[in-house]
Amino acid sequence: MLNPYVDLTDPQNISYGNPGLQPATTHVVSVGFNSFVKSTSINVGLAHDFTASAIQQLTTLGADSVARTTSGNGGRNQRTNLTLSSNTTLFRKLTIGANGTLAHVRFSSTLGGGRAPTRA
């Protein structure tokens, strides 16, 4: 992504690196709870992470109908996760478990001159 070499393998789709890219740093906050009741365990976790200046690819289509792709620090990513898991032992030899994750993700970008939020 940093290498400024221009890849002209396909003259209609040109790609090149951006030596001016800055590192993207992700911040994470999480909390968890674990409980054991007899032969059953319950685990709950909540986490939120965000990245400002995330590295994203940008493709522009020129008047010459040539697509040019590079990378830039124009993204912002946010994610919140709720994780639940539990297991219990039945009849001394049978263990049953269940896991689940609920997540909300939001991506946005300022590359290309506009701010276009995307949710997933």
PDB file of C-alpha atoms in Angstrom:
ATOM      1  CA  MET A   1       0.000   0.000   0.000  1.00  0.00           C
ATOM      2  CA  LEU A   2       2.963   2.326   0.526  1.00  0.00           C
ATOM      3  CA  ASN A   3       4.881   1.443  -2.629  1.00  0.00           C
ATOM      4  CA  PRO A   4       4.351   4.221  -5.224  1.00  0.00           C
ATOM      5  CA  TYR A   5       4.970   1.729  -8.079  1.00  0.00           C
ATOM      6  CA  VAL A   6       2.297   2.113 -10.769  1.00  0.00           C
ATOM      7  CA  ASP A   7       0.831  -1.219 -11.875  1.00  0.00           C
ATOM      8  CA  LEU A   8      -0.014  -0.918 -15.572  1.00  0.00           C
ATOM      9  CA  THR A   9      -0.727  -4.633 -16.143  1.00  0.00           C
ATOM     10  CA  ASP A  10      -4.262  -3.683 -17.190  1.00  0.00           C
ATOM     11  CA  PRO A  11      -4.235  -0.213 -18.800  1.00  0.00           C
ATOM     12  CA  GLN A  12      -7.953   0.249 -17.994  1.00  0.00           C
ATOM     13  CA  ASN A  13      -7.377  -0.456 -14.253  1.00  0.00           C
ATOM     14  CA  ILE A  14      -4.281   1.263 -12.882  1.00  0.00           C
ATOM     15  CA  SER A  15      -3.266   0.901  -9.242  1.00  0.00           C
ATOM     16  CA  TYR A  16      -0.509   2.489  -7.196  1.00  0.00           C
ATOM     17  CA  GLY A  17       0.546   2.883  -3.579  1.00  0.00           C
ATOM     18  CA  ASN A  18       0.527   5.973  -1.383  1.00  0.00           C
ATOM     19  CA  PRO A  19       3.827   6.598   0.445  1.00  0.00           C
ATOM     20  CA  GLY A  20       2.064   9.330   2.480  1.00  0.00           C
ATOM     21  CA  LEU A  21      -0.157   6.856   4.350  1.00  0.00           C
ATOM     22  CA  GLN A  22      -0.195   7.246   8.127  1.00  0.00           C
ATOM     23  CA  PRO A  23      -0.620   4.320  10.561  1.00  0.00           C
ATOM     24  CA  ALA A  24      -4.189   3.518  11.554  1.00  0.00           C
ATOM     25  CA  THR A  25      -4.666   3.050  15.315  1.00  0.00           C
ATOM     26  CA  THR A  26      -7.613   1.142  16.779  1.00  0.00           C
ATOM     27  CA  HIS A  27      -8.876   1.849  20.301  1.00  0.00           C
ATOM     28  CA  VAL A  28     -10.697  -0.950  22.130  1.00  0.00           C
ATOM     29  CA  VAL A  29     -12.804  -0.863  25.303  1.00  0.00           C
ATOM     30  CA  SER A  30     -14.192  -4.148  26.597  1.00  0.00           C
ATOM     31  CA  VAL A  31     -15.777  -5.613  29.696  1.00  0.00           C
ATOM     32  CA  GLY A  32     -16.636  -9.214  30.524  1.00  0.00           C
ATOM     33  CA  PHE A  33     -18.560 -11.184  33.116  1.00  0.00           C
ATOM     34  CA  ASN A  34     -18.165 -14.883  33.919  1.00  0.00           C
ATOM     35  CA  SER A  35     -20.292 -16.888  36.327  1.00  0.00           C
ATOM     36  CA  PHE A  36     -20.358 -20.519  37.414  1.00  0.00           C
ATOM     37  CA  VAL A  37     -23.466 -22.073  38.942  1.00  0.00           C
ATOM     38  CA  LYS A  38     -23.104 -25.775  39.777  1.00  0.00           C
ATOM     39  CA  SER A  39     -22.201 -27.392  36.423  1.00  0.00           C
ATOM     40  CA  THR A  40     -23.157 -24.383  34.277  1.00  0.00           C
ATOM     41  CA  SER A  41     -20.961 -21.509  33.119  1.00  0.00           C
ATOM     42  CA  ILE A  42     -22.199 -18.242  31.662  1.00  0.00           C
ATOM     43  CA  ASN A  43     -19.952 -15.711  29.909  1.00  0.00           C
ATOM     44  CA  VAL A  44     -21.002 -12.254  28.699  1.00  0.00           C
ATOM     45  CA  GLY A  45     -18.735  -9.782  26.924  1.00  0.00           C
ATOM     46  CA  LEU A  46     -19.305  -6.255  25.627  1.00  0.00           C
ATOM     47  CA  ALA A  47     -16.717  -4.497  23.470  1.00  0.00           C
ATOM     48  CA  HIS A  48     -16.486  -1.301  21.447  1.00  0.00           C
ATOM     49  CA  ASP A  49     -13.635  -0.403  19.109  1.00  0.00           C
ATOM     50  CA  PHE A  50     -13.040   2.519  16.796  1.00  0.00           C
ATOM     51  CA  THR A  51     -10.433   3.529  14.266  1.00  0.00           C
ATOM     52  CA  ALA A  52      -9.989   7.087  13.067  1.00  0.00           C
ATOM     53  CA  SER A  53      -7.921   7.634   9.923  1.00  0.00           C
ATOM     54  CA  ALA A  54      -8.501   4.036   8.819  1.00  0.00           C
ATOM     55  CA  ILE A  55      -6.787   3.013   5.596  1.00  0.00           C
ATOM     56  CA  GLN A  56      -9.246   2.577   2.738  1.00  0.00           C
ATOM     57  CA  GLN A  57      -8.951   2.062  -0.993  1.00  0.00           C
ATOM     58  CA  LEU A  58     -10.216   4.718  -3.374  1.00  0.00           C
ATOM     59  CA  THR A  59     -10.966   4.120  -7.044  1.00  0.00           C
ATOM     60  CA  THR A  60     -11.645   7.022  -9.382  1.00  0.00           C
ATOM     61  CA  LEU A  61     -12.838   6.821 -12.953  1.00  0.00           C
ATOM     62  CA  GLY A  62     -11.215   9.412 -15.171  1.00  0.00           C
ATOM     63  CA  ALA A  63     -12.605  11.098 -18.292  1.00  0.00           C
ATOM     64  CA  ASP A  64     -10.476   8.615 -20.251  1.00  0.00           C
ATOM     65  CA  SER A  65     -12.536   5.719 -18.728  1.00  0.00           C
ATOM     66  CA  VAL A  66      -9.473   4.467 -16.849  1.00  0.00           C
ATOM     67  CA  ALA A  67      -9.995   3.342 -13.236  1.00  0.00           C
ATOM     68  CA  ARG A  68      -7.206   4.462 -10.880  1.00  0.00           C
ATOM     69  CA  THR A  69      -6.966   2.816  -7.445  1.00  0.00           C
ATOM     70  CA  THR A  70      -4.871   3.911  -4.450  1.00  0.00           C
ATOM     71  CA  SER A  71      -5.194   4.038  -0.650  1.00  0.00           C
ATOM     72  CA  GLY A  72      -5.736   6.872   1.795  1.00  0.00           C
ATOM     73  CA  ASN A  73      -6.365   7.635   5.478  1.00  0.00           C
ATOM     74  CA  GLY A  74      -9.957   8.793   5.070  1.00  0.00           C
ATOM     75  CA  GLY A  75     -11.920   6.143   6.931  1.00  0.00           C
ATOM     76  CA  ARG A  76     -13.573   5.856  10.309  1.00  0.00           C
ATOM     77  CA  ASN A  77     -14.657   2.453  11.603  1.00  0.00           C
ATOM     78  CA  GLN A  78     -16.748   1.697  14.692  1.00  0.00           C
ATOM     79  CA  ARG A  79     -17.896  -1.679  15.991  1.00  0.00           C
ATOM     80  CA  THR A  80     -19.845  -2.750  19.080  1.00  0.00           C
ATOM     81  CA  ASN A  81     -20.100  -6.453  19.998  1.00  0.00           C
ATOM     82  CA  LEU A  82     -22.166  -8.302  22.578  1.00  0.00           C
ATOM     83  CA  THR A  83     -21.018 -11.901  23.040  1.00  0.00           C
ATOM     84  CA  LEU A  84     -22.855 -14.566  25.047  1.00  0.00           C
ATOM     85  CA  SER A  85     -21.756 -18.115  25.709  1.00  0.00           C
ATOM     86  CA  SER A  86     -22.851 -20.811  28.083  1.00  0.00           C
ATOM     87  CA  ASN A  87     -22.288 -24.489  28.676  1.00  0.00           C
ATOM     88  CA  THR A  88     -23.611 -27.039  31.083  1.00  0.00           C
ATOM     89  CA  THR A  89     -22.954 -30.681  31.890  1.00  0.00           C
ATOM     90  CA  LEU A  90     -25.848 -33.119  31.833  1.00  0.00           C
ATOM     91  CA  PHE A  91     -25.737 -36.716  33.027  1.00  0.00           C
ATOM     92  CA  ARG A  92     -21.994 -36.437  33.915  1.00  0.00           C
ATOM     93  CA  LYS A  93     -20.855 -37.303  30.358  1.00  0.00           C
ATOM     94  CA  LEU A  94     -22.893 -34.959  28.163  1.00  0.00           C
ATOM     95  CA  THR A  95     -21.920 -31.308  27.796  1.00  0.00           C
ATOM     96  CA  ILE A  96     -24.098 -28.837  25.909  1.00  0.00           C
ATOM     97  CA  GLY A  97     -22.895 -25.384  24.855  1.00  0.00           C
ATOM     98  CA  ALA A  98     -24.304 -22.344  23.105  1.00  0.00           C
ATOM     99  CA  ASN A  99     -22.570 -19.252  21.716  1.00  0.00           C
ATOM    100  CA  GLY A 100     -23.831 -16.090  20.100  1.00  0.00           C
ATOM    101  CA  THR A 101     -22.601 -12.679  19.000  1.00  0.00           C
ATOM    102  CA  LEU A 102     -24.561  -9.553  18.190  1.00  0.00           C
ATOM    103  CA  ALA A 103     -22.627  -6.798  16.425  1.00  0.00           C
ATOM    104  CA  HIS A 104     -23.243  -3.327  15.068  1.00  0.00           C
ATOM    105  CA  VAL A 105     -20.651  -2.002  12.590  1.00  0.00           C
ATOM    106  CA  ARG A 106     -20.387   1.431  11.005  1.00  0.00           C
ATOM    107  CA  PHE A 107     -17.937   2.478   8.294  1.00  0.00           C
ATOM    108  CA  SER A 108     -17.599   5.974   6.903  1.00  0.00           C
ATOM    109  CA  SER A 109     -15.170   7.634   4.539  1.00  0.00           C
ATOM    110  CA  THR A 110     -14.040  11.109   3.586  1.00  0.00           C
ATOM    111  CA  LEU A 111     -12.011   9.869   0.607  1.00  0.00           C
ATOM    112  CA  GLY A 112     -13.202  11.216  -2.692  1.00  0.00           C
ATOM    113  CA  GLY A 113     -14.376  14.511  -1.185  1.00  0.00           C
ATOM    114  CA  GLY A 114     -17.575  13.396   0.540  1.00  0.00           C
ATOM    115  CA  ARG A 115     -18.682  11.644   3.687  1.00  0.00           C
ATOM    116  CA  ALA A 116     -20.656   8.513   2.872  1.00  0.00           C
ATOM    117  CA  PRO A 117     -21.620   6.427   5.926  1.00  0.00           C
ATOM    118  CA  THR A 118     -22.155   2.723   5.399  1.00  0.00           C
ATOM    119  CA  ARG A 119     -23.702   0.363   7.919  1.00  0.00           C
ATOM    120  CA  ALA A 120     -23.256  -3.371   8.091  1.00  0.00           C
TER     121      ALA A 120
END
